[in-house]
Amino acid sequence: MSLLTIGNRSLELRVAKSAPPSLRHFVTRITRAERPTGQATQSMHVCGGDRTRLIVDTCKNEVLLELAANLPGGQATLEIGILQAAARSMAVLGNGDLALLHGSAITTDEGKSAVAVLDGGRGQGKTSLALGLAARGGSLLVDEFAFTVVRHGQPCIVPMPTMPWHLRADMAALLVPGAAERLLYPVDLPAGALAEHRPVPLSLIVIPDHGLPAGELREAPAPAGRDLLHAAVTDHEAKLRNPRLDHVSIFDSPDDVSIGRNLCGAGRDERMIDALSAVSIVRAGIGRPHDLPASVMAVSRRIVGGT
């Protein structure tokens, strides 16, 4: 049994013979094998079909992903599509105990706390900045799919040790010399192996901002901080419902995705934004690849100094 485990929930991933053969190896890498007695709280069945579509049954906690033959975009697009479908489906299944944020996260303070680099609706830079920060003394937690739990009012990032990191083509040579793949795993990256297996308390949120000079930091107290958090909290569910919002997708239109019943996530999202708003939030200027060291240095000083 192959389980994608997130906190106290797990998604059993089953790949049918009709699915592309290369997916079996990929699913093995992003999951962990469990003994037959292992319990899955949700299941996802991947198979071939006449068209590519996703059906999320929120009543049965089941997901069906059908893949048409000869999908455009190559292997990397297919793998990213599987990650998106699995993580986003898990986020809408269950009782709201997990929130899925759009961003990356690393540890700091010798693993006692976490720094999240989240999307503020202003574009790219999250993964590159997170990897740069990790290289200066942190360890990797998660990229792109930052699952978060709130314990006694404290947001905590859930480590995802089996999930790959998405490198931009123009940043790959700077961060991982010789990298040839779109997706790299923590063991492939020079920024340090995953050190934690428990949710890590979130101490700082960084929002990359192309509107600021590289390396410039600006605190974002409420209400500006709350506004910046909206994209990170809502992006993944919005993209699940409308794949056209994705830069990379295996789906063509919203008609390719069906969710078993309508979910009202507005109240849930506001509660998560309330919890995240209690964490310090900074906007970090980020520019071209050669500007990354200045941005990393500035955020690193903020982490150490706290101001």
PDB file of C-alpha atoms in Angstrom, residues 44-276:
ATOM      1  CA  MET A  44      -6.899   8.227  -4.973  1.00  0.00           C
ATOM      2  CA  HIS A  45      -7.137   5.956  -8.012  1.00  0.00           C
ATOM      3  CA  VAL A  46      -5.084   6.910 -11.090  1.00  0.00           C
ATOM      4  CA  CYS A  47      -5.991   5.244 -14.365  1.00  0.00           C
ATOM      5  CA  GLY A  48      -6.106   5.774 -18.119  1.00  0.00           C
ATOM      6  CA  GLY A  49      -9.197   7.228 -19.752  1.00  0.00           C
ATOM      7  CA  ASP A  50     -10.658   8.864 -22.836  1.00  0.00           C
ATOM      8  CA  ARG A  51     -10.003  12.307 -21.361  1.00  0.00           C
ATOM      9  CA  THR A  52      -8.046  13.773 -18.475  1.00  0.00           C
ATOM     10  CA  ARG A  53     -10.370  14.542 -15.601  1.00  0.00           C
ATOM     11  CA  LEU A  54     -10.486  14.602 -11.795  1.00  0.00           C
ATOM     12  CA  ILE A  55     -13.441  13.518  -9.660  1.00  0.00           C
ATOM     13  CA  VAL A  56     -13.294  14.315  -5.938  1.00  0.00           C
ATOM     14  CA  ASP A  57     -15.990  12.545  -3.914  1.00  0.00           C
ATOM     15  CA  THR A  58     -16.068  14.394  -0.594  1.00  0.00           C
ATOM     16  CA  CYS A  59     -18.688  12.031   0.852  1.00  0.00           C
ATOM     17  CA  LYS A  60     -16.711   8.838   0.253  1.00  0.00           C
ATOM     18  CA  ASN A  61     -13.264  10.454   0.678  1.00  0.00           C
ATOM     19  CA  GLU A  62     -12.300   9.077  -2.730  1.00  0.00           C
ATOM     20  CA  VAL A  63     -10.537  10.658  -5.697  1.00  0.00           C
ATOM     21  CA  LEU A  64     -10.467   9.417  -9.284  1.00  0.00           C
ATOM     22  CA  LEU A  65      -7.879  10.788 -11.697  1.00  0.00           C
ATOM     23  CA  GLU A  66      -8.226   9.672 -15.304  1.00  0.00           C
ATOM     24  CA  LEU A  67      -5.359  10.416 -17.689  1.00  0.00           C
ATOM     25  CA  ALA A  68      -5.782  10.567 -21.445  1.00  0.00           C
ATOM     26  CA  ALA A  69      -3.070   9.043 -23.619  1.00  0.00           C
ATOM     27  CA  ASN A  70      -0.352  11.336 -24.994  1.00  0.00           C
ATOM     28  CA  LEU A  71      -0.763  14.163 -22.510  1.00  0.00           C
ATOM     29  CA  PRO A  72       1.071  17.300 -23.679  1.00  0.00           C
ATOM     30  CA  GLY A  73       3.947  18.690 -21.659  1.00  0.00           C
ATOM     31  CA  GLY A  74       6.050  15.625 -20.990  1.00  0.00           C
ATOM     32  CA  GLN A  75       6.898  13.716 -17.827  1.00  0.00           C
ATOM     33  CA  ALA A  76       7.503  16.740 -15.603  1.00  0.00           C
ATOM     34  CA  THR A  77       4.049  18.157 -16.380  1.00  0.00           C
ATOM     35  CA  LEU A  78       2.459  14.794 -15.621  1.00  0.00           C
ATOM     36  CA  GLU A  79       4.271  14.520 -12.285  1.00  0.00           C
ATOM     37  CA  ILE A  80       3.343  18.071 -11.300  1.00  0.00           C
ATOM     38  CA  GLY A  81      -0.261  17.272 -12.237  1.00  0.00           C
ATOM     39  CA  ILE A  82      -0.268  14.241  -9.942  1.00  0.00           C
ATOM     40  CA  LEU A  83       1.146  16.303  -7.073  1.00  0.00           C
ATOM     41  CA  GLN A  84      -1.439  19.038  -7.598  1.00  0.00           C
ATOM     42  CA  ALA A  85      -4.343  16.596  -7.762  1.00  0.00           C
ATOM     43  CA  ALA A  86      -3.248  14.619  -4.698  1.00  0.00           C
ATOM     44  CA  ALA A  87      -2.402  17.552  -2.415  1.00  0.00           C
ATOM     45  CA  ARG A  88      -5.369  19.713  -3.371  1.00  0.00           C
ATOM     46  CA  SER A  89      -7.801  16.829  -3.104  1.00  0.00           C
ATOM     47  CA  MET A  90      -6.540  16.046   0.396  1.00  0.00           C
ATOM     48  CA  ALA A  91      -7.053  19.689   1.321  1.00  0.00           C
ATOM     49  CA  VAL A  92     -10.766  19.632   0.433  1.00  0.00           C
ATOM     50  CA  LEU A  93     -11.374  16.195   1.942  1.00  0.00           C
ATOM     51  CA  GLY A  94     -11.714  15.701   5.668  1.00  0.00           C
ATOM     52  CA  ASN A  95     -12.890  18.013   8.415  1.00  0.00           C
ATOM     53  CA  GLY A  96     -10.781  21.116   7.848  1.00  0.00           C
ATOM     54  CA  ASP A  97      -8.021  20.102  10.260  1.00  0.00           C
ATOM     55  CA  LEU A  98      -5.404  20.838   7.591  1.00  0.00           C
ATOM     56  CA  ALA A  99      -5.027  24.000   5.527  1.00  0.00           C
ATOM     57  CA  LEU A 100      -3.021  23.975   2.301  1.00  0.00           C
ATOM     58  CA  LEU A 101      -0.916  27.111   1.808  1.00  0.00           C
ATOM     59  CA  HIS A 102       0.766  28.090  -1.450  1.00  0.00           C
ATOM     60  CA  GLY A 103       4.431  28.344  -0.601  1.00  0.00           C
ATOM     61  CA  SER A 104       7.624  26.800   0.707  1.00  0.00           C
ATOM     62  CA  ALA A 105       8.976  26.379   4.234  1.00  0.00           C
ATOM     63  CA  ILE A 106      12.227  25.644   6.034  1.00  0.00           C
ATOM     64  CA  THR A 107      13.256  25.202   9.640  1.00  0.00           C
ATOM     65  CA  THR A 108      15.206  27.754  11.656  1.00  0.00           C
ATOM     66  CA  ASP A 109      16.453  27.982  15.234  1.00  0.00           C
ATOM     67  CA  GLU A 110      17.886  24.432  15.060  1.00  0.00           C
ATOM     68  CA  GLY A 111      14.536  23.010  14.014  1.00  0.00           C
ATOM     69  CA  LYS A 112      12.501  24.637  16.790  1.00  0.00           C
ATOM     70  CA  SER A 113      10.562  26.904  14.444  1.00  0.00           C
ATOM     71  CA  ALA A 114       9.732  27.373  10.776  1.00  0.00           C
ATOM     72  CA  VAL A 115       9.902  30.171   8.224  1.00  0.00           C
ATOM     73  CA  ALA A 116       7.327  30.055   5.423  1.00  0.00           C
ATOM     74  CA  VAL A 117       7.911  31.780   2.091  1.00  0.00           C
ATOM     75  CA  LEU A 118       4.386  32.257   0.767  1.00  0.00           C
ATOM     76  CA  ASP A 119       2.809  33.530  -2.420  1.00  0.00           C
ATOM     77  CA  GLY A 120       1.348  36.978  -1.974  1.00  0.00           C
ATOM     78  CA  GLY A 121      -0.219  37.048  -5.432  1.00  0.00           C
ATOM     79  CA  ARG A 122       2.824  38.789  -6.892  1.00  0.00           C
ATOM     80  CA  GLY A 123       4.478  35.934  -8.790  1.00  0.00           C
ATOM     81  CA  GLN A 124       7.591  33.827  -8.462  1.00  0.00           C
ATOM     82  CA  GLY A 125      10.479  33.577  -6.027  1.00  0.00           C
ATOM     83  CA  LYS A 126       9.219  31.342  -3.220  1.00  0.00           C
ATOM     84  CA  THR A 127      11.259  28.200  -3.838  1.00  0.00           C
ATOM     85  CA  SER A 128      14.465  30.026  -4.740  1.00  0.00           C
ATOM     86  CA  LEU A 129      14.332  32.191  -1.633  1.00  0.00           C
ATOM     87  CA  ALA A 130      13.503  29.228   0.618  1.00  0.00           C
ATOM     88  CA  LEU A 131      16.370  27.148  -0.762  1.00  0.00           C
ATOM     89  CA  GLY A 132      18.749  30.068  -0.359  1.00  0.00           C
ATOM     90  CA  LEU A 133      17.693  30.502   3.267  1.00  0.00           C
ATOM     91  CA  ALA A 134      18.004  26.781   3.971  1.00  0.00           C
ATOM     92  CA  ALA A 135      21.534  26.820   2.589  1.00  0.00           C
ATOM     93  CA  ARG A 136      22.438  29.330   5.309  1.00  0.00           C
ATOM     94  CA  GLY A 137      21.557  26.993   8.154  1.00  0.00           C
ATOM     95  CA  GLY A 138      17.994  25.703   7.914  1.00  0.00           C
ATOM     96  CA  SER A 139      16.612  22.436   6.654  1.00  0.00           C
ATOM     97  CA  LEU A 140      13.899  21.760   4.099  1.00  0.00           C
ATOM     98  CA  LEU A 141      10.273  21.230   5.128  1.00  0.00           C
ATOM     99  CA  VAL A 142       8.096  21.541   2.036  1.00  0.00           C
ATOM    100  CA  ASP A 143       7.771  23.254  -1.323  1.00  0.00           C
ATOM    101  CA  GLU A 144       4.603  24.533  -3.038  1.00  0.00           C
ATOM    102  CA  PHE A 145       2.187  22.492  -0.884  1.00  0.00           C
ATOM    103  CA  ALA A 146       2.612  23.837   2.649  1.00  0.00           C
ATOM    104  CA  PHE A 147       0.079  21.979   4.778  1.00  0.00           C
ATOM    105  CA  THR A 148      -0.565  23.765   8.053  1.00  0.00           C
ATOM    106  CA  VAL A 149      -2.245  22.835  11.329  1.00  0.00           C
ATOM    107  CA  VAL A 150      -3.174  25.175  14.168  1.00  0.00           C
ATOM    108  CA  ARG A 151      -2.404  23.938  17.664  1.00  0.00           C
ATOM    109  CA  HIS A 152      -3.527  26.085  20.607  1.00  0.00           C
ATOM    110  CA  GLY A 153      -3.663  29.080  18.278  1.00  0.00           C
ATOM    111  CA  GLN A 154      -0.167  28.467  16.870  1.00  0.00           C
ATOM    112  CA  PRO A 155       0.141  27.712  13.128  1.00  0.00           C
ATOM    113  CA  CYS A 156       2.547  24.825  12.457  1.00  0.00           C
ATOM    114  CA  ILE A 157       3.990  23.654   9.133  1.00  0.00           C
ATOM    115  CA  VAL A 158       3.697  19.920   8.415  1.00  0.00           C
ATOM    116  CA  PRO A 159       6.960  18.453   7.012  1.00  0.00           C
ATOM    117  CA  MET A 160       6.697  16.613   3.696  1.00  0.00           C
ATOM    118  CA  PRO A 161       9.953  14.619   3.434  1.00  0.00           C
ATOM    119  CA  THR A 162       8.971  12.703   0.299  1.00  0.00           C
ATOM    120  CA  MET A 163       7.759  15.642  -1.788  1.00  0.00           C
ATOM    121  CA  PRO A 164       9.931  17.190  -4.511  1.00  0.00           C
ATOM    122  CA  TRP A 165      10.893  20.847  -4.895  1.00  0.00           C
ATOM    123  CA  HIS A 166      10.040  22.791  -8.075  1.00  0.00           C
ATOM    124  CA  LEU A 167      13.012  24.639  -9.549  1.00  0.00           C
ATOM    125  CA  ARG A 168      12.626  27.424 -12.089  1.00  0.00           C
ATOM    126  CA  ALA A 169      14.777  26.860 -15.154  1.00  0.00           C
ATOM    127  CA  ASP A 170      16.558  30.216 -14.750  1.00  0.00           C
ATOM    128  CA  MET A 171      17.341  29.530 -11.071  1.00  0.00           C
ATOM    129  CA  ALA A 172      18.355  25.875 -11.325  1.00  0.00           C
ATOM    130  CA  ALA A 173      21.997  26.508 -12.276  1.00  0.00           C
ATOM    131  CA  LEU A 174      22.409  28.985  -9.414  1.00  0.00           C
ATOM    132  CA  LEU A 175      20.846  26.763  -6.757  1.00  0.00           C
ATOM    133  CA  VAL A 176      21.828  23.285  -7.963  1.00  0.00           C
ATOM    134  CA  PRO A 177      24.689  23.329 -10.483  1.00  0.00           C
ATOM    135  CA  GLY A 178      24.192  20.665 -13.112  1.00  0.00           C
ATOM    136  CA  ALA A 179      20.516  20.131 -12.330  1.00  0.00           C
ATOM    137  CA  ALA A 180      18.687  18.630 -15.307  1.00  0.00           C
ATOM    138  CA  GLU A 181      15.281  17.862 -13.802  1.00  0.00           C
ATOM    139  CA  ARG A 182      12.288  20.116 -13.157  1.00  0.00           C
ATOM    140  CA  LEU A 183      11.520  18.400  -9.839  1.00  0.00           C
ATOM    141  CA  LEU A 184      14.262  17.614  -7.319  1.00  0.00           C
ATOM    142  CA  TYR A 185      13.957  15.800  -4.000  1.00  0.00           C
ATOM    143  CA  PRO A 186      15.459  16.980  -0.687  1.00  0.00           C
ATOM    144  CA  VAL A 187      18.256  14.418  -0.994  1.00  0.00           C
ATOM    145  CA  ASP A 188      19.181  15.954  -4.382  1.00  0.00           C
ATOM    146  CA  LEU A 189      19.464  19.508  -3.028  1.00  0.00           C
ATOM    147  CA  PRO A 190      22.467  21.102  -1.336  1.00  0.00           C
ATOM    148  CA  ALA A 191      20.343  23.041   1.156  1.00  0.00           C
ATOM    149  CA  GLY A 192      20.216  20.334   3.812  1.00  0.00           C
ATOM    150  CA  ALA A 193      18.141  17.241   4.411  1.00  0.00           C
ATOM    151  CA  LEU A 194      14.797  17.272   6.140  1.00  0.00           C
ATOM    152  CA  ALA A 195      15.402  17.140   9.878  1.00  0.00           C
ATOM    153  CA  GLU A 196      11.892  17.218  11.321  1.00  0.00           C
ATOM    154  CA  HIS A 197       8.997  14.763  11.206  1.00  0.00           C
ATOM    155  CA  ARG A 198       6.533  16.692  13.360  1.00  0.00           C
ATOM    156  CA  PRO A 199       4.629  19.919  12.702  1.00  0.00           C
ATOM    157  CA  VAL A 200       6.982  22.848  13.302  1.00  0.00           C
ATOM    158  CA  PRO A 201       5.703  26.119  14.846  1.00  0.00           C
ATOM    159  CA  LEU A 202       5.689  28.982  12.344  1.00  0.00           C
ATOM    160  CA  SER A 203       7.682  32.019  13.517  1.00  0.00           C
ATOM    161  CA  LEU A 204       7.953  34.148  10.368  1.00  0.00           C
ATOM    162  CA  ILE A 205       6.141  34.558   7.043  1.00  0.00           C
ATOM    163  CA  VAL A 206       8.048  36.021   4.098  1.00  0.00           C
ATOM    164  CA  ILE A 207       6.231  37.266   0.989  1.00  0.00           C
ATOM    165  CA  PRO A 208       8.503  37.735  -2.058  1.00  0.00           C
ATOM    166  CA  ASP A 209       7.694  41.058  -3.720  1.00  0.00           C
ATOM    167  CA  HIS A 210       9.001  42.078  -7.150  1.00  0.00           C
ATOM    168  CA  GLY A 211       7.786  45.605  -6.452  1.00  0.00           C
ATOM    169  CA  LEU A 212      10.565  46.183  -3.899  1.00  0.00           C
ATOM    170  CA  PRO A 213      14.307  46.448  -4.616  1.00  0.00           C
ATOM    171  CA  ALA A 214      16.108  43.139  -4.116  1.00  0.00           C
ATOM    172  CA  GLY A 215      17.091  42.740  -0.477  1.00  0.00           C
ATOM    173  CA  GLU A 216      14.715  45.372   0.890  1.00  0.00           C
ATOM    174  CA  LEU A 217      12.373  44.220   3.674  1.00  0.00           C
ATOM    175  CA  ARG A 218       9.160  45.820   4.849  1.00  0.00           C
ATOM    176  CA  GLU A 219       7.072  44.696   7.794  1.00  0.00           C
ATOM    177  CA  ALA A 220       3.435  44.014   6.945  1.00  0.00           C
ATOM    178  CA  PRO A 221       1.253  44.540  10.020  1.00  0.00           C
ATOM    179  CA  ALA A 222      -2.528  44.149   9.863  1.00  0.00           C
ATOM    180  CA  PRO A 223      -4.558  44.900   7.827  1.00  0.00           C
ATOM    181  CA  ALA A 224      -1.926  44.831   5.059  1.00  0.00           C
ATOM    182  CA  GLY A 225      -0.624  41.495   6.363  1.00  0.00           C
ATOM    183  CA  ARG A 226      -4.068  39.928   6.173  1.00  0.00           C
ATOM    184  CA  ASP A 227      -4.458  41.051   2.571  1.00  0.00           C
ATOM    185  CA  LEU A 228      -1.108  39.489   1.643  1.00  0.00           C
ATOM    186  CA  LEU A 229      -2.140  36.147   3.153  1.00  0.00           C
ATOM    187  CA  HIS A 230      -5.288  35.764   1.078  1.00  0.00           C
ATOM    188  CA  ALA A 231      -3.561  34.378  -2.013  1.00  0.00           C
ATOM    189  CA  ALA A 232      -1.507  31.839  -0.055  1.00  0.00           C
ATOM    190  CA  VAL A 233      -4.580  30.540   1.781  1.00  0.00           C
ATOM    191  CA  THR A 234      -6.962  30.351  -1.186  1.00  0.00           C
ATOM    192  CA  ASP A 235      -4.762  29.674  -4.230  1.00  0.00           C
ATOM    193  CA  HIS A 236      -4.724  25.885  -4.207  1.00  0.00           C
ATOM    194  CA  GLU A 237      -8.472  25.382  -3.863  1.00  0.00           C
ATOM    195  CA  ALA A 238      -9.119  28.050  -6.500  1.00  0.00           C
ATOM    196  CA  LYS A 239      -6.755  26.259  -8.882  1.00  0.00           C
ATOM    197  CA  LEU A 240      -8.358  22.902  -8.103  1.00  0.00           C
ATOM    198  CA  ARG A 241     -11.707  24.322  -9.216  1.00  0.00           C
ATOM    199  CA  ASN A 242     -10.288  26.266 -12.180  1.00  0.00           C
ATOM    200  CA  PRO A 243      -7.135  24.691 -13.679  1.00  0.00           C
ATOM    201  CA  ARG A 244      -6.734  27.638 -16.044  1.00  0.00           C
ATOM    202  CA  LEU A 245      -5.286  29.562 -13.076  1.00  0.00           C
ATOM    203  CA  ASP A 246      -2.275  27.210 -13.030  1.00  0.00           C
ATOM    204  CA  HIS A 247       0.931  27.916 -14.921  1.00  0.00           C
ATOM    205  CA  VAL A 248       1.286  24.144 -15.423  1.00  0.00           C
ATOM    206  CA  SER A 249      -1.760  21.868 -15.565  1.00  0.00           C
ATOM    207  CA  ILE A 250      -2.821  18.528 -17.010  1.00  0.00           C
ATOM    208  CA  PHE A 251      -6.399  19.808 -17.303  1.00  0.00           C
ATOM    209  CA  ASP A 252      -7.852  22.071 -19.984  1.00  0.00           C
ATOM    210  CA  SER A 253     -10.828  23.659 -18.223  1.00  0.00           C
ATOM    211  CA  PRO A 254     -12.957  23.693 -15.052  1.00  0.00           C
ATOM    212  CA  ASP A 255     -15.190  21.124 -16.734  1.00  0.00           C
ATOM    213  CA  ASP A 256     -12.403  18.567 -16.230  1.00  0.00           C
ATOM    214  CA  VAL A 257     -12.752  18.773 -12.428  1.00  0.00           C
ATOM    215  CA  SER A 258     -15.754  17.606 -10.434  1.00  0.00           C
ATOM    216  CA  ILE A 259     -16.100  18.007  -6.657  1.00  0.00           C
ATOM    217  CA  GLY A 260     -18.823  15.828  -5.149  1.00  0.00           C
ATOM    218  CA  ARG A 261     -20.564  18.520  -3.164  1.00  0.00           C
ATOM    219  CA  ASN A 262     -20.147  22.252  -2.797  1.00  0.00           C
ATOM    220  CA  LEU A 263     -17.869  23.234   0.047  1.00  0.00           C
ATOM    221  CA  CYS A 264     -18.077  26.515   1.903  1.00  0.00           C
ATOM    222  CA  GLY A 265     -14.457  27.324   2.613  1.00  0.00           C
ATOM    223  CA  ALA A 266     -14.835  31.050   3.304  1.00  0.00           C
ATOM    224  CA  GLY A 267     -15.164  30.670   7.074  1.00  0.00           C
ATOM    225  CA  ARG A 268     -12.343  28.133   7.204  1.00  0.00           C
ATOM    226  CA  ASP A 269     -10.077  30.434   5.185  1.00  0.00           C
ATOM    227  CA  GLU A 270     -10.801  33.407   7.454  1.00  0.00           C
ATOM    228  CA  ARG A 271      -9.922  31.354  10.550  1.00  0.00           C
ATOM    229  CA  MET A 272      -6.610  30.356   8.979  1.00  0.00           C
ATOM    230  CA  ILE A 273      -5.865  33.958   7.992  1.00  0.00           C
ATOM    231  CA  ASP A 274      -6.638  35.004  11.583  1.00  0.00           C
ATOM    232  CA  ALA A 275      -4.149  32.441  12.906  1.00  0.00           C
ATOM    233  CA  LEU A 276      -1.452  33.358  10.385  1.00  0.00           C
TER     234      LEU A 276
END
